[in-house]
PDB file of C-alpha atoms in Angstrom:
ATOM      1  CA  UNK A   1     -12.350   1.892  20.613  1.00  0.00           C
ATOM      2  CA  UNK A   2     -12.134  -1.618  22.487  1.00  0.00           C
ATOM      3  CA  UNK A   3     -11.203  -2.594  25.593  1.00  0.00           C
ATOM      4  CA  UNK A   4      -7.797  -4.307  26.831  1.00  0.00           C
ATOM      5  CA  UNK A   5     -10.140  -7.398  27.822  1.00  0.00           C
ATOM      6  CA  UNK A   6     -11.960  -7.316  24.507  1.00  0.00           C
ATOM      7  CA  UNK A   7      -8.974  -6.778  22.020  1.00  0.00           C
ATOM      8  CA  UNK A   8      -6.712  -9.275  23.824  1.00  0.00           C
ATOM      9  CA  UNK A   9      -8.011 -12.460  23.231  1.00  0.00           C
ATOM     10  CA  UNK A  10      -8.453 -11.974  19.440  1.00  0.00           C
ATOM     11  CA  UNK A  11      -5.177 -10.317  18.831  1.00  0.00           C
ATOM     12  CA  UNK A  12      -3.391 -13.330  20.920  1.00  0.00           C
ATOM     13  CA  UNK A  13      -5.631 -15.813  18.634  1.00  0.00           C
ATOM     14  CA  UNK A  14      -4.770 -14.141  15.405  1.00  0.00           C
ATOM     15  CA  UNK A  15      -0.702 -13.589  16.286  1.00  0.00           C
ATOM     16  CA  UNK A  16      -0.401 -17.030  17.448  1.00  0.00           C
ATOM     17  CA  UNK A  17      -2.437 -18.516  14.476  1.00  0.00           C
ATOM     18  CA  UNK A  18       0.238 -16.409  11.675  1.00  0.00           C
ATOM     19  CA  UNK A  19       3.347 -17.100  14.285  1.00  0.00           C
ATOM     20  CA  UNK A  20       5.637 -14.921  12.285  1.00  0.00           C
ATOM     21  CA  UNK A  21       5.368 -11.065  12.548  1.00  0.00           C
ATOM     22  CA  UNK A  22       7.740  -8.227  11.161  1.00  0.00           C
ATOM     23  CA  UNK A  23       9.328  -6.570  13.955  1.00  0.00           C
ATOM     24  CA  UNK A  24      10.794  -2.664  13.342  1.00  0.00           C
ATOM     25  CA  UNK A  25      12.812  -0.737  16.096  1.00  0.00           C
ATOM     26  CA  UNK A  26      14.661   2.371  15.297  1.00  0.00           C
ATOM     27  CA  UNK A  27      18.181   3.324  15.191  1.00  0.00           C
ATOM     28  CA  UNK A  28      19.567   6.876  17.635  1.00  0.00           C
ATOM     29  CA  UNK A  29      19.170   8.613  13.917  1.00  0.00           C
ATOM     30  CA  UNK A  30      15.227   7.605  13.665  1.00  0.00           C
ATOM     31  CA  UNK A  31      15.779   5.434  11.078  1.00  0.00           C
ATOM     32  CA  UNK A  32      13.765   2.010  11.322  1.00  0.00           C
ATOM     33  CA  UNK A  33      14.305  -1.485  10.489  1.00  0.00           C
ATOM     34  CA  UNK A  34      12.571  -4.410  10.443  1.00  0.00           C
ATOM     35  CA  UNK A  35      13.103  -7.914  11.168  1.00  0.00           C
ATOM     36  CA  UNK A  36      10.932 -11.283  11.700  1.00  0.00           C
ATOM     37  CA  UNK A  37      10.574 -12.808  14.782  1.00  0.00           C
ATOM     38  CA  UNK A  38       8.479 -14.997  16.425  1.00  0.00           C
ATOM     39  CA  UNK A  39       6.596 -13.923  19.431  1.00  0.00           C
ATOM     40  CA  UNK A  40       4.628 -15.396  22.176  1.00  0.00           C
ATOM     41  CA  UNK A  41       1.978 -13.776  23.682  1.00  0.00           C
ATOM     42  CA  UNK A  42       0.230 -14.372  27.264  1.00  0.00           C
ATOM     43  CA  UNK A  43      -3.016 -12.730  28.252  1.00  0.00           C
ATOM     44  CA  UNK A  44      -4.522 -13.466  31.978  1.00  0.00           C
ATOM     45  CA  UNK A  45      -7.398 -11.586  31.448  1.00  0.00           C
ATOM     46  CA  UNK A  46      -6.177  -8.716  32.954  1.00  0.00           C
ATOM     47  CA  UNK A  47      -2.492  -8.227  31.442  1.00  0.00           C
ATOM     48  CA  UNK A  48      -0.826  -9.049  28.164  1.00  0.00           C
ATOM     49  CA  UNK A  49       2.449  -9.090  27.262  1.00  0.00           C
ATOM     50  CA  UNK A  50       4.826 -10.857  24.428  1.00  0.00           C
ATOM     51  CA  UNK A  51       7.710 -12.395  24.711  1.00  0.00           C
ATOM     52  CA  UNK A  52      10.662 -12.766  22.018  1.00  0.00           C
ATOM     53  CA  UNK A  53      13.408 -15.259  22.090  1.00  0.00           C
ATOM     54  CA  UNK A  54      16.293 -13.497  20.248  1.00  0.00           C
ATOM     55  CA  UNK A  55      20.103 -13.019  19.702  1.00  0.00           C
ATOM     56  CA  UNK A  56      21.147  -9.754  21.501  1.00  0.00           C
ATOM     57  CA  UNK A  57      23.326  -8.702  18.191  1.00  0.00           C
ATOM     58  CA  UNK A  58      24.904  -5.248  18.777  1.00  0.00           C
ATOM     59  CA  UNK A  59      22.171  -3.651  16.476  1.00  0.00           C
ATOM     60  CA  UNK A  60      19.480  -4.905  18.592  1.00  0.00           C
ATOM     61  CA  UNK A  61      21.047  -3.683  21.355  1.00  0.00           C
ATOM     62  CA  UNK A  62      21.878   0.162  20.318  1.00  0.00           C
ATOM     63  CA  UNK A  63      18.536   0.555  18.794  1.00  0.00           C
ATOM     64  CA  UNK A  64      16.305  -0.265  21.953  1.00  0.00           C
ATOM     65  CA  UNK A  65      19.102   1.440  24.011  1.00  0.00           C
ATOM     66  CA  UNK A  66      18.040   4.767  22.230  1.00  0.00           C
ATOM     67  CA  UNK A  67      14.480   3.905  21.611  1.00  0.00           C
ATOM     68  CA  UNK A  68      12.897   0.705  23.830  1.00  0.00           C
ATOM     69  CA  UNK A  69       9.916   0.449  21.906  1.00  0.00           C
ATOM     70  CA  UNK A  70       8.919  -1.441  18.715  1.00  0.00           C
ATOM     71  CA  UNK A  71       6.247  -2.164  16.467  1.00  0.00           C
ATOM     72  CA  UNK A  72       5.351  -5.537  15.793  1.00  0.00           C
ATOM     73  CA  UNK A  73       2.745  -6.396  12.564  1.00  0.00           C
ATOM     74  CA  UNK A  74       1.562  -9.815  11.196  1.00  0.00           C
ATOM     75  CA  UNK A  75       0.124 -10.133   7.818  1.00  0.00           C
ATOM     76  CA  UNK A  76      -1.444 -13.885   6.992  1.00  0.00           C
ATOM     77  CA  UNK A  77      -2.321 -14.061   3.292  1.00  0.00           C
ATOM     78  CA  UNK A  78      -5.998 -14.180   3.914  1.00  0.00           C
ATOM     79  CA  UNK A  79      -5.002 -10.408   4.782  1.00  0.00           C
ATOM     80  CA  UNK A  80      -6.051 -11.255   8.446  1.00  0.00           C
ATOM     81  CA  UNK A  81      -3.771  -8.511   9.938  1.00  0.00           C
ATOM     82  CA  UNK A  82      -2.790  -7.598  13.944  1.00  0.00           C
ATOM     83  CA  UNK A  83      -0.156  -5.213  15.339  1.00  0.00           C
ATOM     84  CA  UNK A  84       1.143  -4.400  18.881  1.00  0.00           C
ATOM     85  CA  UNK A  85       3.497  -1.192  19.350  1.00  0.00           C
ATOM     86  CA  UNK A  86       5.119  -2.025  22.692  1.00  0.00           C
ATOM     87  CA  UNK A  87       7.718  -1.163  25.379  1.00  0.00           C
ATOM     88  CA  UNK A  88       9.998  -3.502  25.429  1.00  0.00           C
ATOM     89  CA  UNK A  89      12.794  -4.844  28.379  1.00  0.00           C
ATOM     90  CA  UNK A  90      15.391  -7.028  27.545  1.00  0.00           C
ATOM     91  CA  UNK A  91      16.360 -10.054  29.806  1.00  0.00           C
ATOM     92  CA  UNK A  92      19.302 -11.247  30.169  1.00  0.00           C
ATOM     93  CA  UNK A  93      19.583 -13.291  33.421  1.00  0.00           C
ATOM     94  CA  UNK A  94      19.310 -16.747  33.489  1.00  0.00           C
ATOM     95  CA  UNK A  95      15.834 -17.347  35.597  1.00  0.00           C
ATOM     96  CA  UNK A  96      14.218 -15.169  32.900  1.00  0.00           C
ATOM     97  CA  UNK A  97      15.751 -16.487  30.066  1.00  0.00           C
ATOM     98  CA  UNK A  98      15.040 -19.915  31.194  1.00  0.00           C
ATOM     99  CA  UNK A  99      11.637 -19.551  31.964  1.00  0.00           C
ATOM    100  CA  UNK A 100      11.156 -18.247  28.455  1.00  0.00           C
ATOM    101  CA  UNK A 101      13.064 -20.561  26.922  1.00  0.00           C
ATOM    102  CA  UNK A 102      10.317 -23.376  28.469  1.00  0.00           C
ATOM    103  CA  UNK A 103       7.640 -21.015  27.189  1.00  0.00           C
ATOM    104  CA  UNK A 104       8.755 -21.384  23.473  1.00  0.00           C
ATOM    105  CA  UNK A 105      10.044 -24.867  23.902  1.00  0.00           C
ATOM    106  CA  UNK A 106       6.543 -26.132  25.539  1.00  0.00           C
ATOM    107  CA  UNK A 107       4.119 -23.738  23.837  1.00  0.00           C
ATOM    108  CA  UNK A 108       1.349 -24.864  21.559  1.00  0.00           C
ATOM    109  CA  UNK A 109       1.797 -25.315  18.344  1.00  0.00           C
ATOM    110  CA  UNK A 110       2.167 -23.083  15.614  1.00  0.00           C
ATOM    111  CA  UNK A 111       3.839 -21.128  18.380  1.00  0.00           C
ATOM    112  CA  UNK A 112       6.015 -23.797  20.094  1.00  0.00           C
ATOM    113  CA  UNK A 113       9.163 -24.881  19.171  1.00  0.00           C
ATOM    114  CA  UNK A 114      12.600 -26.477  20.296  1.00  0.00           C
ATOM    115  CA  UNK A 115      14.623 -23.509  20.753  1.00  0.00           C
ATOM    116  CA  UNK A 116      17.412 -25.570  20.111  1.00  0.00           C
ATOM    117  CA  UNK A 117      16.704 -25.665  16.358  1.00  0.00           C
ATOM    118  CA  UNK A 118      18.442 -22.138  16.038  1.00  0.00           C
ATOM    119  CA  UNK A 119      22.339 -22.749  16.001  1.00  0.00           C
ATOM    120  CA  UNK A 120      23.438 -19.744  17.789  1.00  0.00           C
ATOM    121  CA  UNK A 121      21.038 -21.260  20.970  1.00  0.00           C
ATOM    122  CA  UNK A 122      23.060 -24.539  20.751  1.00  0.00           C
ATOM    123  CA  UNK A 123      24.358 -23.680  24.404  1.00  0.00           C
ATOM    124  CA  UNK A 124      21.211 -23.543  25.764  1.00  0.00           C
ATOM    125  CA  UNK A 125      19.084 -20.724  27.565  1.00  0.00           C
ATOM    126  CA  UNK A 126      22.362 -19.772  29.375  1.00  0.00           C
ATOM    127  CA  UNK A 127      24.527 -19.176  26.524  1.00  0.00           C
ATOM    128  CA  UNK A 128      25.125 -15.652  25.788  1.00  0.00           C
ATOM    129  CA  UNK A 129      23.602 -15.637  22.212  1.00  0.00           C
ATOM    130  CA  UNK A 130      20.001 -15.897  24.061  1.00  0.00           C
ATOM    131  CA  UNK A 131      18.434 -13.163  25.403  1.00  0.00           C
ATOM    132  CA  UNK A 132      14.503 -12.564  26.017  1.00  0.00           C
ATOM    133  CA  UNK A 133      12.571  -9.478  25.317  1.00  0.00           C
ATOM    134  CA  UNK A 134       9.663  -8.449  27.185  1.00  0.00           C
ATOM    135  CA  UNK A 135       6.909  -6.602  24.692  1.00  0.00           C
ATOM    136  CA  UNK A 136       4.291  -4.662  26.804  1.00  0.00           C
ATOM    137  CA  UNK A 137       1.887  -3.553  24.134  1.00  0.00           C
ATOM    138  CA  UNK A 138       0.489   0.349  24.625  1.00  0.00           C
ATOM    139  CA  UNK A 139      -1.326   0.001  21.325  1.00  0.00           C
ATOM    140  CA  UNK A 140      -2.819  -3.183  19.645  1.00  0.00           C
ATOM    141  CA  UNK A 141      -4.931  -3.188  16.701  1.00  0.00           C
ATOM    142  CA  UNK A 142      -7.168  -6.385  14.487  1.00  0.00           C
ATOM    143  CA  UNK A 143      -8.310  -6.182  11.645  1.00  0.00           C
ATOM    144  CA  UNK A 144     -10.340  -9.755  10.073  1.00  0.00           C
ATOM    145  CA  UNK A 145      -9.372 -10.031   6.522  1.00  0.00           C
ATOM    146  CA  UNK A 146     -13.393  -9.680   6.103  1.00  0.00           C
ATOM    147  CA  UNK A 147     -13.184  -6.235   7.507  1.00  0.00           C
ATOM    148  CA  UNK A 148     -10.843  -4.768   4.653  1.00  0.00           C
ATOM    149  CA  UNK A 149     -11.941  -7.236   2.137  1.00  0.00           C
ATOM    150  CA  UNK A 150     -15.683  -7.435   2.503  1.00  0.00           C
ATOM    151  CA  UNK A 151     -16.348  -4.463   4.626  1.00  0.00           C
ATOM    152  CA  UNK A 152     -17.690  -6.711   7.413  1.00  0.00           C
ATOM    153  CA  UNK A 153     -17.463  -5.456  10.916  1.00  0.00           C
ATOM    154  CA  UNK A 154     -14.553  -2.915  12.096  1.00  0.00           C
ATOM    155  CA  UNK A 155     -10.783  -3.205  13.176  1.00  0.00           C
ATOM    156  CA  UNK A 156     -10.349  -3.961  17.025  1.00  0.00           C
ATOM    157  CA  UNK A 157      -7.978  -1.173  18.398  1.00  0.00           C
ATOM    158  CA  UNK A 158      -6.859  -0.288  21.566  1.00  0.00           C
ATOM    159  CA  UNK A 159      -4.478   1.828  23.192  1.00  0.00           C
ATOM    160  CA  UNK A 160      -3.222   2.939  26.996  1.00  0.00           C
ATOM    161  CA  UNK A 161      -2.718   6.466  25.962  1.00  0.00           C
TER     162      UNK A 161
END
């Protein structure tokens, strides 16, 4: 088992180097579902935590009213693989939502973009199609393609419980 400060760096490395992960919550009946999205992840050596830009759609919304967790997994076809299962806040005011909003829109590439490419977000951080979710990862596991292809090395994992 790793520690927070050795897991972090890698996993932030590896999810900002494949950008796009699956994301699943689950619905009040314990079924899941999965979307992409595109998170952005800040470690300070002591603390990490993800951020999503996202639509608050109604499904969103009832699943981590019931549940506020989710699982987040990205797959890069080397077969480099990461995952984070998280709690998870929304934000909806507009300091937050700004300030993340700037994160996405001035972030390093792959992980930066204009925010303003996504049509629903043509209002701006204000508009009331953004919202920002807050991932606080409990669990966070790596795994080097070279691991599961080569059997070189060992997963990273981690968890807070």
């Amino acid at each position: 088992m790793s520690t927070l400060e050795q897991i972090a760096p890698v996993f932030v490395e590896m999810a900002h180097s494949i950008v796009w992960a699956s994301v699943a919550t689950v619905d009040a009946n314990s079924r899941p579902r999965t979307r992409i999205l595109h998170p952005i992840w800040e470690w300070d050596g002591t603390d990490l935590f993800g951020w999503i830009a996202t639509v608050p759609s109604p499904v969103k919304k009832r699943h981590l009213a019931v549940h506020p967790e989710v699982s987040v997994s990205y797959w890069a076809p080397s077969h480099d693989t990461c995952s984070a299962e998280c709690l998870v806040e929304w934000y909806v005011d507009d300091e937050t939502r700004t300030a993340v909003w700037d994160k996405f829109a001035n972030g390093p590439a792959p992980v930066g973009y204009d925010p303003r490419i996504i049509p629903a977000w043509s209002g701006g951080p204000t508009s009331d199609e953004f919202a920002a979710l807050r991932l606080s990862p409990y669990r966070l596991r790596v795994m080097p393609a070279a691991v599961m292809t080569k059997g070189e090395g060992v997963p990273l994992s981690w968890t807070s419980l």
